[in-house]
Coordinates of C-alpha atoms in Angstrom, one line a residue:
Chain A
A1 CA 65.2 141.8 122.7
Q2 CA 63.7 141.5 126.1
S3 CA 60.2 142.8 127.1
V4 CA 57.8 142.8 130.0
A5 CA 54.1 142.9 129.9
Q6 CA 51.8 144.1 132.8
P7 CA 48.4 143.4 131.4
E8 CA 46.4 145.4 133.9
D9 CA 46.7 149.1 134.1
Q10 CA 44.7 149.2 137.3
V11 CA 44.0 146.7 140.1
N12 CA 41.5 147.4 142.9
V13 CA 41.3 145.2 145.9
A14 CA 39.6 145.5 149.3
E15 CA 41.8 145.9 152.4
G16 CA 42.5 142.6 154.0
N17 CA 42.0 140.6 150.8
P18 CA 44.8 139.0 148.9
L19 CA 46.2 140.9 145.9
T20 CA 47.9 139.8 142.7
V21 CA 49.7 142.1 140.2
K22 CA 50.5 140.2 137.0
C23 CA 53.7 140.2 135.0
T24 CA 54.9 138.2 132.0
Y25 CA 58.2 138.5 130.3
S26 CA 60.0 137.6 127.1
V27 CA 63.8 137.2 127.1
S28 CA 66.4 135.0 125.6
G29 CA 68.1 132.9 128.2
N30 CA 67.4 132.9 131.9
P31 CA 65.9 136.0 133.2
Y32 CA 66.6 138.1 136.2
L33 CA 63.2 139.5 137.4
F34 CA 62.4 142.4 139.7
W35 CA 59.5 144.2 141.2
Y36 CA 59.6 147.9 142.1
V37 CA 57.0 150.2 143.7
Q38 CA 56.6 153.9 143.2
Y39 CA 54.7 156.1 145.5
P40 CA 53.5 159.5 144.3
N41 CA 56.3 162.0 143.5
R42 CA 58.9 159.4 144.6
G43 CA 61.5 157.3 142.9
L44 CA 61.2 153.6 142.5
Q45 CA 61.8 151.4 145.5
F46 CA 63.1 147.9 145.2
L47 CA 60.7 145.2 146.5
L48 CA 62.2 141.8 145.5
K49 CA 64.1 139.9 142.8
Y50 CA 64.4 136.5 141.3
I51 CA 67.8 135.4 140.2
T52 CA 67.9 131.7 140.7
G53 CA 66.8 129.0 143.1
D54 CA 63.5 128.8 144.9
N55 CA 60.7 130.0 142.6
L56 CA 58.9 131.8 145.4
V57 CA 60.8 134.8 146.5
K58 CA 59.9 137.0 149.5
G59 CA 60.5 140.7 149.6
S60 CA 59.8 143.9 151.5
Y61 CA 56.5 144.8 153.2
G62 CA 55.1 141.2 153.0
F63 CA 55.2 141.0 149.3
E64 CA 56.2 137.8 147.4
A65 CA 56.4 136.8 143.8
E66 CA 56.4 133.4 142.1
F67 CA 58.6 132.7 139.1
N68 CA 56.9 130.4 136.6
K69 CA 59.3 129.5 133.8
S70 CA 56.7 127.5 131.7
Q71 CA 54.3 130.4 131.8
T72 CA 57.1 133.1 131.6
S73 CA 55.4 134.9 134.5
F74 CA 56.5 136.6 137.7
H75 CA 53.3 137.7 139.5
L76 CA 53.5 139.8 142.6
K77 CA 51.3 138.7 145.5
K78 CA 50.4 139.7 149.0
P79 CA 48.1 137.6 151.3
S80 CA 46.4 140.6 152.9
A81 CA 46.4 144.0 151.3
L82 CA 46.8 147.3 153.2
V83 CA 45.5 150.7 152.2
S84 CA 49.2 151.9 152.4
D85 CA 50.0 149.4 149.6
S86 CA 48.3 151.7 147.1
A87 CA 50.9 152.7 144.6
L88 CA 52.3 152.1 141.1
Y89 CA 54.0 148.8 140.7
F90 CA 56.6 148.0 138.0
C91 CA 57.9 144.6 136.9
A92 CA 61.4 144.6 135.3
V93 CA 63.7 142.1 133.6
R94 CA 67.3 141.9 132.6
V95 CA 69.5 139.1 131.4
P96 CA 72.6 137.7 132.9
I97 CA 75.8 139.6 132.2
S98 CA 77.5 136.5 130.7
S99 CA 75.1 136.6 127.8
G100 CA 76.7 139.9 126.7
S101 CA 73.4 141.7 126.8
A102 CA 72.9 145.1 128.3
R103 CA 72.7 145.5 132.0
Q104 CA 69.9 148.0 132.1
L105 CA 66.4 147.0 133.3
T106 CA 63.5 146.7 130.9
F107 CA 60.3 147.7 132.6
G108 CA 56.7 146.9 132.2
S109 CA 54.2 149.7 131.8
G110 CA 53.2 149.7 135.4
T111 CA 50.1 148.7 137.3
Q112 CA 48.3 151.1 139.6
L113 CA 47.2 149.2 142.7
T114 CA 44.4 150.7 144.8
V115 CA 43.5 149.1 148.1
L116 CA 40.0 150.2 149.2
P117 CA 39.3 150.6 152.9
Chain B
G1 CA 73.3 155.0 154.6
A2 CA 72.5 157.8 152.1
G3 CA 70.6 156.8 149.0
V4 CA 70.8 158.1 145.5
S5 CA 70.3 161.8 145.4
Q6 CA 69.3 163.9 142.4
S7 CA 69.1 167.7 141.8
P8 CA 67.2 169.7 141.1
S9 CA 64.0 168.0 142.1
N10 CA 62.1 170.2 139.7
K11 CA 63.2 172.1 136.6
V12 CA 61.1 174.4 134.4
T13 CA 62.9 175.6 131.3
E14 CA 62.0 177.3 128.1
K15 CA 62.1 175.5 124.8
G16 CA 65.5 175.8 123.2
K17 CA 67.5 176.2 126.5
D18 CA 70.0 173.7 127.8
V19 CA 69.6 171.9 131.1
E20 CA 71.8 169.9 133.4
L21 CA 70.6 167.3 135.8
R22 CA 72.8 165.9 138.5
C23 CA 72.9 162.5 140.2
D24 CA 74.9 161.4 143.2
P25 CA 75.0 157.6 143.4
I26 CA 75.2 155.5 146.6
S27 CA 78.8 155.5 147.9
G28 CA 80.7 152.5 146.6
H29 CA 78.3 151.8 143.7
T30 CA 80.3 151.6 140.5
A31 CA 77.3 151.2 138.1
L32 CA 75.1 154.2 137.3
Y33 CA 72.1 154.4 135.1
W34 CA 69.8 157.1 133.7
Y35 CA 66.2 156.4 132.9
R36 CA 63.3 158.6 131.7
Q37 CA 59.8 158.3 132.9
S38 CA 57.1 159.9 130.8
L39 CA 53.4 159.5 130.1
G40 CA 52.8 157.2 127.2
Q41 CA 56.4 156.0 127.1
G42 CA 56.8 154.4 130.5
L43 CA 60.3 153.9 131.9
E44 CA 63.0 154.1 129.2
F45 CA 66.7 153.4 129.6
L46 CA 69.0 156.3 128.5
I47 CA 72.6 155.6 129.4
Y48 CA 74.7 153.3 131.7
F49 CA 78.2 153.8 133.2
Q50 CA 80.3 151.1 134.7
G51 CA 83.6 152.1 136.3
N52 CA 86.0 153.4 133.8
S53 CA 84.5 151.5 130.8
A54 CA 83.0 153.4 127.9
P55 CA 79.3 154.2 128.7
D56 CA 76.5 152.4 127.0
K57 CA 74.6 155.2 125.2
S58 CA 72.2 153.0 123.3
G59 CA 69.1 154.5 124.9
L60 CA 69.8 158.2 124.3
P61 CA 67.0 159.4 122.1
S62 CA 68.9 162.0 120.1
D63 CA 72.3 163.7 120.0
R64 CA 70.9 166.6 122.1
F65 CA 71.3 164.2 125.1
S66 CA 74.6 163.5 126.6
A67 CA 75.9 162.4 130.0
E68 CA 79.2 162.2 131.8
R69 CA 80.4 160.7 135.0
T70 CA 83.3 162.4 136.7
G71 CA 85.7 160.5 139.0
G72 CA 83.5 157.4 138.8
S73 CA 80.9 159.0 141.1
V74 CA 78.7 162.0 140.3
S75 CA 77.0 162.0 136.9
T76 CA 75.4 164.9 134.9
L77 CA 72.8 164.4 132.2
T78 CA 72.7 167.3 129.8
I79 CA 69.9 168.1 127.4
Q80 CA 70.7 170.7 124.8
R81 CA 68.1 172.8 123.0
T82 CA 65.3 171.3 125.0
Q83 CA 62.0 170.4 123.3
Q84 CA 58.6 170.0 124.8
E85 CA 58.8 166.3 124.2
D86 CA 61.7 166.2 126.6
S87 CA 59.3 166.9 129.5
A88 CA 59.5 163.9 131.8
V89 CA 60.9 162.7 135.1
Y90 CA 64.5 161.7 134.8
L91 CA 65.5 159.0 137.2
C92 CA 69.0 158.0 138.2
A93 CA 69.9 154.6 139.6
S94 CA 73.0 152.9 140.9
S95 CA 74.2 149.4 141.8
L96 CA 77.2 147.5 142.9
G97 CA 79.3 146.7 139.8
T98 CA 79.9 143.0 140.5
G99 CA 78.4 140.1 142.4
A100 CA 74.9 139.0 143.1
S101 CA 74.1 142.3 144.9
S102 CA 74.8 144.2 141.7
Y103 CA 71.6 143.0 140.2
E104 CA 69.2 145.3 141.9
Q105 CA 69.3 149.0 141.1
Y106 CA 68.5 151.7 143.6
F107 CA 66.8 154.7 142.3
G108 CA 66.9 158.4 143.3
P109 CA 63.7 160.5 143.7
G110 CA 64.0 161.9 140.1
T111 CA 64.1 165.3 138.5
R112 CA 60.9 166.5 137.0
L113 CA 61.7 168.5 133.9
T114 CA 59.0 170.7 132.3
V115 CA 59.8 172.4 129.0
T116 CA 57.5 175.3 128.2

């Protein structure tokens, strides 16, 4: 079975400082990894994904994430945080279709990011 | 283009009543998913449709939950004899069925269900 852990329920960072939201995963085989963001009373918005290739992936709104196979991690990062980045962030995993496993995403519990002005 | 739409945005119902939640996926997306988001349970997968294949119902929590997808497009999630523990936000997502672009799912705004 696949699982995702987001060890921090809450992350606070000052505006302009770099931010990191942590994610580790457990899956059989090569993972497909995703980050989504959720603003209040809104659905989830796709930020970025890692499928294969370069371990550093870039996504929307200046976010990036680094896939680390040895540490089974996929931390979300941004060099300079904005107040408008304050939201709930979810990491998710699925396995390749060829493995026969389900196609749905398995989500972490979410991390509330607050960027302080 | 238009994203995933869901209706109603909010639904308040009495315990024991049936409810229907609707999802309109992105045009051309053949895969459709239902998830539930609740306090304490996080985001849970409910059911998955892909084209004309039999749906994957492995996430449905009880036989009070069912879903259908008509014509490979619109989907309806039905909860019979609602219970208070069914209160949650129900999210629908869609994706392309094949190819690399099928991996990311695009979510609707959700339906907030409150069972009183």
